Coordinates of C-alpha atoms in Angstrom, one line a residue:
Chain A
X1 CA 48.6 34.0 18.0
X2 CA 49.4 32.5 21.4
X3 CA 52.4 30.2 21.3
X4 CA 53.7 27.9 23.9
X5 CA 57.4 27.2 24.3
X6 CA 56.8 23.6 25.4
X7 CA 54.2 21.0 25.9
X8 CA 54.5 21.3 29.7
X9 CA 53.7 25.0 29.5
X10 CA 50.6 24.3 27.5
X11 CA 49.5 21.7 29.9
X12 CA 50.1 24.0 32.8
X13 CA 47.7 26.6 31.3
X14 CA 45.2 24.2 29.9
X15 CA 45.3 21.0 31.8
X16 CA 42.6 19.4 29.5
X17 CA 44.3 20.2 26.2
X18 CA 45.1 16.6 25.5
X19 CA 45.4 15.9 21.8
X20 CA 42.7 14.0 19.9
X21 CA 44.3 10.6 20.1
X22 CA 44.9 10.8 23.8
X23 CA 41.3 11.8 24.3
X24 CA 40.1 8.9 22.2
X25 CA 42.4 6.5 24.1
X26 CA 41.2 7.8 27.4
X27 CA 37.6 7.4 26.4
X28 CA 38.3 3.9 25.2
X29 CA 40.0 2.9 28.4
X30 CA 37.2 4.4 30.5
X31 CA 34.6 2.4 28.6
X32 CA 36.6 -0.8 28.8
X33 CA 37.1 -0.3 32.5
X34 CA 33.4 0.3 33.0
X35 CA 32.5 -2.8 31.0
X36 CA 35.0 -4.9 32.9
X37 CA 33.8 -3.7 36.3
X38 CA 30.2 -4.5 35.4
X39 CA 31.2 -7.9 34.0
X40 CA 33.1 -8.8 37.2
X41 CA 30.2 -7.8 39.3
X42 CA 28.0 -10.0 37.1
X43 CA 30.5 -12.8 37.2
X44 CA 30.5 -12.8 41.0
X45 CA 26.7 -12.8 41.0
X46 CA 26.4 -16.0 38.9
X47 CA 29.5 -17.6 40.3
X48 CA 31.6 -17.5 37.1
X49 CA 35.3 -18.1 37.5
X50 CA 37.6 -18.3 34.6
X51 CA 40.8 -19.4 36.4
X52 CA 39.7 -23.0 37.3
X53 CA 39.0 -23.6 33.6
X54 CA 42.8 -23.2 32.9
X55 CA 43.9 -24.8 36.1
X56 CA 41.8 -27.9 35.8
X57 CA 42.4 -28.3 32.0
X58 CA 44.5 -31.6 32.2
X59 CA 42.0 -33.3 34.5
X60 CA 39.1 -32.1 32.3
X61 CA 40.7 -33.4 29.2
X62 CA 41.4 -36.8 30.6
X63 CA 37.8 -37.1 31.9
X64 CA 36.5 -36.0 28.5
X65 CA 38.7 -38.5 26.6
X66 CA 37.7 -41.3 29.0
X67 CA 34.0 -40.5 28.5
X68 CA 33.7 -39.8 24.8
X69 CA 36.5 -41.7 23.1
X70 CA 36.8 -43.9 21.2
X71 CA 33.6 -43.1 19.1
X72 CA 31.3 -46.0 18.9
X73 CA 30.1 -46.6 15.4
X74 CA 27.8 -49.6 16.2
X75 CA 24.6 -47.7 15.7
X76 CA 25.5 -45.8 12.5
X77 CA 22.5 -47.1 10.4
X78 CA 20.1 -45.8 13.0
X79 CA 22.0 -42.6 13.1
X80 CA 21.8 -42.1 9.3
X81 CA 18.1 -42.7 9.4
X82 CA 17.6 -40.0 12.0
X83 CA 20.0 -37.6 10.2
X84 CA 18.0 -38.0 7.0
X85 CA 14.8 -37.3 9.0
X86 CA 16.5 -34.2 10.4
X87 CA 17.3 -32.9 6.9
X88 CA 13.7 -33.7 5.7
X89 CA 12.2 -31.9 8.8
X90 CA 14.6 -28.9 8.3
X91 CA 13.6 -28.5 4.6
X92 CA 9.9 -29.1 5.3
X93 CA 9.7 -26.7 8.3
X94 CA 11.7 -24.1 6.4
X95 CA 9.4 -24.3 3.4
X96 CA 6.2 -24.0 5.5
X97 CA 7.7 -21.3 7.7
X98 CA 8.9 -19.3 4.7
X99 CA 5.6 -19.5 2.8
X100 CA 3.6 -18.4 5.8
X101 CA 6.1 -15.7 6.6
X102 CA 5.9 -14.4 3.0
X103 CA 2.2 -13.9 3.2
X104 CA 2.4 -12.4 6.7
X105 CA 5.1 -10.0 5.4
X106 CA 2.7 -9.0 2.5
X107 CA 0.1 -8.2 5.1
X108 CA 2.4 -6.2 7.4
X109 CA 4.6 -4.4 4.9
X110 CA 4.1 -0.7 4.4
X111 CA 3.8 -1.0 0.6
X112 CA 1.5 -4.0 0.4
X113 CA -0.4 -4.1 3.7
X114 CA -3.9 -2.7 3.2
X115 CA -5.8 -3.9 6.2
X116 CA -4.7 -2.1 9.4
X117 CA -6.2 -4.7 11.8
X118 CA -4.5 -7.5 10.1
X119 CA -1.2 -5.6 10.0
X120 CA -1.2 -5.0 13.8
X121 CA -2.5 -8.5 14.5
X122 CA 0.1 -10.3 12.5
X123 CA 2.9 -8.0 13.6
X124 CA 2.0 -8.8 17.2
X125 CA 1.8 -12.6 16.5
X126 CA 5.2 -12.6 14.7
X127 CA 6.9 -10.6 17.5
X128 CA 5.5 -13.0 20.1
X129 CA 6.6 -16.1 18.2
X130 CA 10.1 -14.7 17.4
X131 CA 10.9 -13.6 20.9
X132 CA 10.1 -16.8 22.7
X133 CA 13.1 -19.2 22.2
X134 CA 12.3 -22.4 20.3
X135 CA 13.2 -24.6 23.2
X136 CA 10.5 -22.8 25.3
X137 CA 8.1 -23.4 22.5
X138 CA 9.0 -27.1 22.5
X139 CA 8.4 -27.4 26.2
X140 CA 5.1 -25.5 26.0
X141 CA 3.7 -27.1 22.9
X142 CA 4.6 -30.6 24.3
X143 CA 1.5 -30.4 26.4
X144 CA -0.8 -30.2 23.4
X145 CA 1.0 -32.1 20.7
X146 CA 3.1 -34.7 22.5
X147 CA 6.7 -35.7 21.8
X148 CA 7.8 -36.6 18.3
X149 CA 8.7 -35.5 14.8
X150 CA 5.5 -33.5 14.3
X151 CA 6.3 -31.3 17.3
X152 CA 9.9 -30.8 16.1
X153 CA 8.4 -29.7 12.7
X154 CA 6.1 -27.2 14.4
X155 CA 8.8 -25.8 16.6
X156 CA 11.2 -25.4 13.7
X157 CA 8.5 -23.9 11.5
X158 CA 7.7 -21.4 14.2
X159 CA 11.3 -20.4 14.5
X160 CA 11.6 -19.9 10.7
X161 CA 8.3 -18.0 10.6
X162 CA 9.2 -15.6 13.4
X163 CA 12.6 -14.7 11.9
X164 CA 11.5 -14.6 8.3
X165 CA 8.5 -12.4 8.8
X166 CA 10.7 -9.7 10.0
X167 CA 13.2 -10.2 7.1
X168 CA 10.6 -10.4 4.4
X169 CA 8.6 -7.4 5.5
X170 CA 11.9 -5.4 5.4
X171 CA 12.6 -6.9 2.0
X172 CA 9.1 -6.0 0.6
X173 CA 9.5 -2.5 2.0
X174 CA 12.6 -2.1 -0.1
X175 CA 11.1 -3.3 -3.4
X176 CA 10.7 -0.8 -6.2
X177 CA 7.4 1.0 -5.8
X178 CA 7.5 2.2 -9.4
X179 CA 6.3 -1.0 -10.9
X180 CA 3.6 -1.3 -8.3
X181 CA 2.4 2.2 -9.1
X182 CA 2.5 1.5 -12.8
X183 CA 0.3 -1.6 -12.4
X184 CA -2.1 0.3 -10.1
X185 CA -2.5 2.9 -12.8
X186 CA -3.6 0.2 -15.2
X187 CA -6.3 -0.9 -12.8
X188 CA -4.7 -4.2 -11.9
X189 CA -6.2 -5.9 -8.8
X190 CA -4.3 -6.4 -5.5
X191 CA -3.3 -10.0 -6.2
X192 CA -2.4 -9.2 -9.8
X193 CA 0.0 -6.5 -8.5
X194 CA 1.5 -9.0 -6.0
X195 CA 1.9 -11.7 -8.7
X196 CA 3.3 -9.5 -11.4
X197 CA 5.4 -6.9 -9.5
X198 CA 6.2 -7.9 -5.9
X199 CA 6.6 -11.7 -6.3
X200 CA 9.0 -11.8 -9.3
X201 CA 11.2 -9.1 -7.7
X202 CA 11.4 -10.8 -4.3
X203 CA 11.5 -14.5 -5.3
X204 CA 15.3 -14.9 -5.6
X205 CA 15.9 -13.2 -2.2
X206 CA 13.1 -15.3 -0.6
X207 CA 14.6 -18.5 -2.0
X208 CA 18.0 -17.6 -0.8
X209 CA 16.6 -16.9 2.7
X210 CA 14.8 -20.3 2.5
X211 CA 18.1 -21.9 2.0
X212 CA 19.5 -20.0 5.0
X213 CA 16.4 -21.2 7.0
X214 CA 17.1 -24.9 6.1
X215 CA 20.7 -24.4 7.2
X216 CA 19.8 -22.8 10.5
X217 CA 17.1 -25.4 11.2
X218 CA 19.7 -28.2 10.8
X219 CA 21.9 -26.3 13.2
X220 CA 19.1 -26.0 15.8
X221 CA 17.7 -29.5 15.2
X222 CA 20.1 -30.9 17.9
X223 CA 18.5 -28.9 20.7
X224 CA 15.0 -29.1 19.3
X225 CA 15.3 -32.8 18.9
X226 CA 16.4 -33.2 22.5
X227 CA 13.4 -31.3 23.8
X228 CA 10.7 -32.1 21.3
X229 CA 11.8 -35.4 19.8
X230 CA 12.4 -36.3 16.2
X231 CA 15.6 -36.4 14.2
X232 CA 19.2 -36.7 15.2
X233 CA 18.7 -34.4 18.2
X234 CA 16.3 -36.9 19.7
X235 CA 19.0 -39.6 19.4
X236 CA 21.6 -37.3 21.0
X237 CA 19.2 -36.6 23.8
X238 CA 18.7 -40.4 24.5
X239 CA 22.5 -41.0 24.4
X240 CA 23.0 -38.1 26.8
X241 CA 20.3 -39.4 29.1
X242 CA 21.7 -42.9 29.3
X243 CA 25.3 -41.7 29.4
X244 CA 26.3 -43.5 26.2
X245 CA 28.9 -40.8 25.4
X246 CA 30.9 -42.9 22.8
X247 CA 27.7 -43.2 20.7
X248 CA 27.0 -39.5 21.3
X249 CA 30.4 -38.6 20.0
X250 CA 29.7 -40.5 16.8
X251 CA 26.4 -38.7 16.4
X252 CA 28.2 -35.3 16.9
X253 CA 30.8 -36.2 14.2
X254 CA 28.0 -36.8 11.7
X255 CA 26.0 -33.8 12.7
X256 CA 29.0 -31.6 12.2
X257 CA 29.7 -33.1 8.8
X258 CA 26.0 -32.6 7.8
X259 CA 26.1 -28.9 9.0
X260 CA 29.4 -28.2 7.1
X261 CA 28.0 -29.8 3.9
X262 CA 24.7 -27.9 4.3
X263 CA 26.6 -24.7 4.9
X264 CA 28.7 -25.1 1.7
X265 CA 25.8 -26.2 -0.5
X266 CA 23.6 -23.3 0.6
X267 CA 26.5 -20.8 0.2
X268 CA 27.3 -22.1 -3.3
X269 CA 23.7 -22.0 -4.4
X270 CA 23.0 -18.6 -2.9
X271 CA 26.0 -17.3 -4.8
X272 CA 24.5 -18.5 -8.0
X273 CA 21.0 -17.3 -7.6
X274 CA 21.6 -13.7 -6.3
Chain B
X1 CA 12.6 -9.0 -35.1
X2 CA 11.9 -12.7 -34.3
X3 CA 10.2 -13.2 -31.0
X4 CA 11.2 -16.2 -28.9
X5 CA 8.2 -18.4 -28.0
X6 CA 7.8 -21.0 -25.3
X7 CA 6.2 -24.5 -25.7
X8 CA 2.7 -23.1 -25.7
X9 CA 3.5 -20.6 -28.4
X10 CA 3.3 -17.6 -26.1
X11 CA 6.0 -15.0 -26.6
X12 CA 8.8 -15.1 -24.1
X13 CA 9.2 -11.6 -22.5
X14 CA 12.5 -12.4 -20.8
X15 CA 15.4 -14.7 -21.6
X16 CA 15.7 -17.3 -18.9
X17 CA 19.1 -17.3 -17.1
X18 CA 20.7 -20.1 -15.1
X19 CA 19.7 -18.3 -11.9
X20 CA 16.0 -18.5 -12.9
X21 CA 16.3 -22.2 -13.7
X22 CA 18.1 -22.8 -10.4
X23 CA 15.4 -21.0 -8.5
X24 CA 12.7 -22.9 -10.2
X25 CA 14.4 -26.2 -9.4
X26 CA 14.9 -25.2 -5.7
X27 CA 11.2 -24.2 -5.3
X28 CA 10.1 -27.5 -6.8
X29 CA 12.5 -29.5 -4.7
X30 CA 11.5 -27.7 -1.5
X31 CA 7.8 -28.2 -2.2
X32 CA 8.2 -31.8 -3.2
X33 CA 10.3 -32.7 -0.1
X34 CA 7.8 -30.9 2.1
X35 CA 4.9 -32.7 0.7
X36 CA 6.7 -36.0 1.0
X37 CA 7.7 -35.3 4.6
X38 CA 4.3 -33.9 5.8
X39 CA 2.0 -36.4 4.1
X40 CA 4.0 -39.6 3.6
X41 CA 6.9 -39.7 5.9
X42 CA 5.4 -38.2 9.0
X43 CA 2.5 -40.2 10.5
X44 CA 1.2 -37.9 13.1
X45 CA -1.5 -39.5 15.1
X46 CA -4.0 -36.7 15.5
X47 CA -5.5 -38.4 18.5
X48 CA -2.3 -37.4 20.4
X49 CA -3.3 -33.8 19.8
X50 CA -5.6 -32.5 22.4
X51 CA -6.8 -29.0 21.9
X52 CA -8.9 -29.3 25.1
X53 CA -5.9 -29.9 27.3
X54 CA -4.0 -27.2 25.5
X55 CA -6.7 -24.7 26.1
X56 CA -7.0 -25.7 29.7
X57 CA -3.3 -25.2 30.1
X58 CA -3.5 -21.9 28.4
X59 CA -6.1 -20.7 30.8
X60 CA -3.8 -21.5 33.7
X61 CA -0.9 -20.0 31.9
X62 CA -2.0 -16.4 32.2
X63 CA -3.1 -16.6 35.8
X64 CA -0.2 -14.6 37.1
X65 CA -2.1 -13.7 40.2
X66 CA -1.7 -17.2 41.4
X67 CA 2.1 -16.9 41.3
X68 CA 3.3 -16.1 44.9
X69 CA 5.1 -12.7 45.0
X70 CA 8.2 -14.3 46.5
X71 CA 8.3 -16.7 43.6
X72 CA 8.0 -13.8 41.2
X73 CA 11.0 -12.1 42.8
X74 CA 13.0 -15.3 42.6
X75 CA 12.2 -15.7 39.0
X76 CA 13.3 -12.1 38.2
X77 CA 16.5 -12.9 39.9
X78 CA 17.0 -16.0 37.7
X79 CA 16.2 -13.9 34.7
X80 CA 18.9 -11.6 35.7
X81 CA 21.3 -14.5 36.1
X82 CA 20.4 -15.7 32.6
X83 CA 21.0 -12.2 31.2
X84 CA 24.4 -12.1 32.9
X85 CA 25.3 -15.5 31.5
X86 CA 24.5 -14.3 28.0
X87 CA 26.4 -11.0 28.4
X88 CA 29.5 -12.7 29.8
X89 CA 29.4 -15.2 26.9
X90 CA 29.2 -12.3 24.4
X91 CA 32.0 -10.4 26.1
X92 CA 34.4 -13.4 26.1
X93 CA 33.4 -14.4 22.6
X94 CA 33.8 -10.8 21.3
X95 CA 37.2 -10.3 22.9
X96 CA 38.8 -13.6 21.7
X97 CA 36.9 -13.2 18.4
X98 CA 38.4 -9.7 17.9
X99 CA 41.9 -11.1 18.2
X100 CA 41.3 -13.9 15.8
X101 CA 39.1 -11.8 13.5
X102 CA 42.1 -9.6 12.9
X103 CA 44.2 -12.7 12.0
X104 CA 41.4 -13.9 9.8
X105 CA 40.9 -10.7 7.8
X106 CA 42.5 -11.2 4.4
X107 CA 43.8 -7.7 4.1
X108 CA 45.6 -7.8 7.5
X109 CA 47.4 -11.1 7.3
X110 CA 48.6 -13.4 4.6
X111 CA 46.1 -15.7 2.9
X112 CA 47.4 -18.8 4.6
X113 CA 46.8 -17.6 8.1
X114 CA 43.4 -16.2 7.1
X115 CA 42.3 -19.5 5.6
X116 CA 43.4 -21.5 8.7
X117 CA 41.7 -19.1 11.1
X118 CA 38.5 -19.0 9.0
X119 CA 38.6 -22.8 8.6
X120 CA 38.8 -23.4 12.4
X121 CA 36.1 -20.8 13.0
X122 CA 33.7 -22.5 10.6
X123 CA 34.4 -25.9 12.2
X124 CA 33.7 -24.5 15.7
X125 CA 30.5 -22.9 14.3
X126 CA 29.4 -26.2 12.9
X127 CA 29.4 -27.9 16.3
X128 CA 26.1 -26.9 17.9
X129 CA 26.3 -24.7 21.0
X130 CA 24.6 -27.4 23.1
X131 CA 27.3 -29.9 22.2
X132 CA 30.0 -27.5 23.2
X133 CA 28.3 -27.1 26.6
X134 CA 27.9 -30.9 26.9
X135 CA 31.6 -31.4 26.1
X136 CA 32.6 -28.9 28.8
X137 CA 30.2 -30.3 31.3
X138 CA 31.8 -33.7 30.8
X139 CA 35.2 -32.2 31.6
X140 CA 34.4 -29.7 34.4
X141 CA 31.0 -30.7 35.8
X142 CA 27.8 -28.6 35.6
X143 CA 28.3 -25.0 36.7
X144 CA 27.6 -21.6 35.4
X145 CA 31.2 -21.3 34.4
X146 CA 31.1 -24.4 32.1
X147 CA 27.9 -23.1 30.6
X148 CA 29.5 -19.8 29.8
X149 CA 32.7 -21.3 28.4
X150 CA 30.7 -23.8 26.2
X151 CA 28.5 -21.1 24.9
X152 CA 31.4 -18.7 24.3
X153 CA 33.0 -21.2 21.9
X154 CA 30.2 -20.8 19.5
X155 CA 30.1 -17.0 19.9
X156 CA 33.8 -16.8 19.4
X157 CA 33.5 -18.5 16.0
X158 CA 30.6 -16.2 15.1
X159 CA 32.7 -13.2 15.9
X160 CA 35.7 -14.4 14.0
X161 CA 33.6 -14.8 10.9
X162 CA 31.7 -11.5 11.1
X163 CA 34.6 -9.4 12.4
X164 CA 36.9 -10.7 9.7
X165 CA 34.3 -9.8 7.1
X166 CA 33.8 -6.3 8.5
X167 CA 37.6 -5.8 8.6
X168 CA 37.9 -6.9 5.0
X169 CA 35.4 -4.2 4.0
X170 CA 37.7 -1.5 5.3
X171 CA 38.9 0.8 2.6
X172 CA 42.1 -0.6 1.0
X173 CA 43.4 2.9 0.3
X174 CA 43.5 3.8 4.0
X175 CA 45.5 0.8 4.9
X176 CA 48.0 1.3 2.1
X177 CA 48.4 5.0 2.9
X178 CA 49.3 4.2 6.5
X179 CA 51.7 1.5 5.3
X180 CA 53.4 4.1 3.1
X181 CA 54.0 6.3 6.1
X182 CA 55.8 3.4 7.7
X183 CA 53.1 2.6 10.3
X184 CA 53.4 -0.9 11.8
X185 CA 50.7 -3.5 12.0
X186 CA 49.4 -2.4 15.4
X187 CA 49.3 1.2 14.3
X188 CA 47.3 0.3 11.2
X189 CA 44.9 -1.9 13.2
X190 CA 44.3 0.5 16.1
X191 CA 44.6 3.7 14.1
X192 CA 42.5 2.8 11.0
X193 CA 41.0 -0.6 10.8
X194 CA 39.2 -0.9 14.2
X195 CA 38.0 2.7 14.3
X196 CA 36.5 2.6 10.8
X197 CA 34.8 -0.8 11.4
X198 CA 33.7 0.1 15.0
X199 CA 30.0 0.8 14.3
X200 CA 29.8 -2.6 12.6
X201 CA 31.6 -4.4 15.4
X202 CA 29.3 -2.9 17.9
X203 CA 26.2 -3.9 16.0
X204 CA 27.5 -7.5 15.7
X205 CA 28.0 -7.5 19.5
X206 CA 24.4 -6.3 19.9
X207 CA 23.1 -8.9 17.5
X208 CA 25.0 -11.6 19.3
X209 CA 23.8 -10.4 22.7
X210 CA 20.3 -11.1 21.5
X211 CA 21.2 -14.6 20.3
X212 CA 23.2 -15.4 23.4
X213 CA 20.3 -14.5 25.7
X214 CA 18.1 -17.0 23.8
X215 CA 20.9 -19.6 24.0
X216 CA 21.3 -18.9 27.8
X217 CA 17.6 -19.6 28.2
X218 CA 17.7 -22.7 26.1
X219 CA 20.7 -24.2 27.7
X220 CA 18.7 -24.5 31.0
X221 CA 16.2 -27.1 29.9
X222 CA 18.6 -28.9 27.6
X223 CA 21.5 -29.4 30.1
X224 CA 20.0 -28.2 33.4
X225 CA 22.3 -25.3 34.2
X226 CA 21.3 -24.3 37.8
X227 CA 19.9 -20.9 38.5
X228 CA 18.7 -19.9 35.1
X229 CA 15.1 -19.0 34.0
X230 CA 15.1 -21.8 31.4
X231 CA 15.7 -24.5 34.0
X232 CA 12.9 -23.0 36.1
X233 CA 10.5 -23.0 33.3
X234 CA 11.3 -26.6 32.5
X235 CA 10.9 -27.7 36.1
X236 CA 7.6 -25.8 36.4
X237 CA 6.4 -27.5 33.2
X238 CA 7.3 -30.9 34.5
X239 CA 5.8 -30.3 37.9
X240 CA 2.6 -28.9 36.4
X241 CA 3.0 -25.3 37.8
X242 CA 1.6 -23.8 34.7
X243 CA 1.2 -20.3 36.2
X244 CA 4.9 -20.3 37.0
X245 CA 5.8 -21.5 33.6
X246 CA 3.5 -18.9 31.9
X247 CA 5.1 -16.1 34.0
X248 CA 8.6 -17.3 33.2
X249 CA 7.7 -17.3 29.5
X250 CA 6.4 -13.7 29.7
X251 CA 9.6 -12.6 31.5
X252 CA 11.7 -14.2 28.7
X253 CA 9.5 -12.6 26.0
X254 CA 9.7 -9.1 27.5
X255 CA 13.5 -9.3 27.8
X256 CA 14.0 -10.6 24.3
X257 CA 11.6 -8.0 22.9
X258 CA 13.4 -5.1 24.6
X259 CA 16.7 -6.5 23.3
X260 CA 15.2 -6.7 19.8
X261 CA 14.2 -3.1 19.9
X262 CA 17.7 -2.0 21.0
X263 CA 19.4 -4.1 18.3
X264 CA 17.1 -2.9 15.6
X265 CA 17.9 0.7 16.5
X266 CA 21.7 0.0 16.5
X267 CA 21.5 -1.8 13.2
X268 CA 19.6 1.0 11.6
X269 CA 22.6 3.2 12.4
X270 CA 25.0 0.8 10.8
X271 CA 23.5 -1.6 8.3
X272 CA 25.0 -5.0 8.8
X273 CA 24.6 -7.2 5.7
X274 CA 22.1 -10.0 5.9
X275 CA 22.8 -12.7 8.4

């Protein structure tokens, strides 16, 4: 056995014999430095500077307070009406999106998809819908549907559909194939198998995802309303456009409350059904 | 054995639990609200819908050959800008989120601190990203920096929540064993907690990068951040340059699609619970 009298002697013979932790630290530092270098190059490219944010903080705060405070509560009834509409649109688009996504997932899942052409077609469609941001959908569909609640509904439903198709096809892939095989052996038809084996097993998860979809639709309703019309986002867009920031602040307060409540309600219900 | 029967006299195969009843109620509510909204509340005037105009636009949408090459190059540059905005947002959010995520994890701090941190995070998360950006724009004016900082706020809250949850899943025994050897808080965090949650942390970053790219695209049309692909698409749509708009959308789609593939790969390596 070779023994070294001291650490320096070891390092003199094997300069790279750093211990495990030092190696790990070195690797970590190298990766961090690399990321930071890339980030600073990128920051310079887009003109991002972090320092002015801290330096100009007092001025920015005064300007913000002057513009947004005090909140103006004079249009609260109109606001509540639009908030209610937002909730309705969120639930409605989530339901439609989830139902369509469920059937699409049946068509593209490995266990239940039987028609290859349909599988490829729907997979392509869902990928296309999912990977184009909803704001872009709003701008684009505006040309065919015109501004308003209906466009907001379509945009939100598309968002839900794109996301949920992926989630549901994974979910159906994971369902127990034993019951499907057992039903197949009894000679049950395709839709009988779906109704008796796949549907009951996946319903609780699907409903919990539908709740999540409602929540995320309410979250995204601000931006969709601004671009597509309909709901509280539309109102916020108008306030922003006419620079009525005190009214905008009130709207934001109620949107935040709505989102917090929706978040809590959906978490509590999901806890109980799963 | 007596068989339980339902109102129609058919035997009940399974005892109904509260969860089943709740699910039924939810399904009925959802369907009823949807029917009400779609057929009663919303009065869409179908004469506003014009399939013809839509198809006409669509035909011009895919005429990429009509987009001048110089314009194409410019658009790729703006796409790059948008990607950078998203990445910077993710990095800032992930870094600040890491610090507060450690403070928010129940097993690393006392419950009081954890509750406060998580409460702040869920409040910040409840304010839509676009509102954060608007608030910062009011204070600092409209620049790429304000857009990034505004977006980072929302990302930060996301990371606090998901990181704290990942840290809480770290094996209790490991932490206690280290405590018993007299390791201090930093040694526990950097020696055990972060390394064992690392794959999860990375996959959260990947997931958020995907989201932040979308946000960076969206922020353009909504606020008008200069130099992003979203702003360009919006301007093209308003000016009627449908070829440019179509090309921009394809660029966004390809980028988002590639990101999705990468994220899916990463998530297969470390399964992140549903989110």
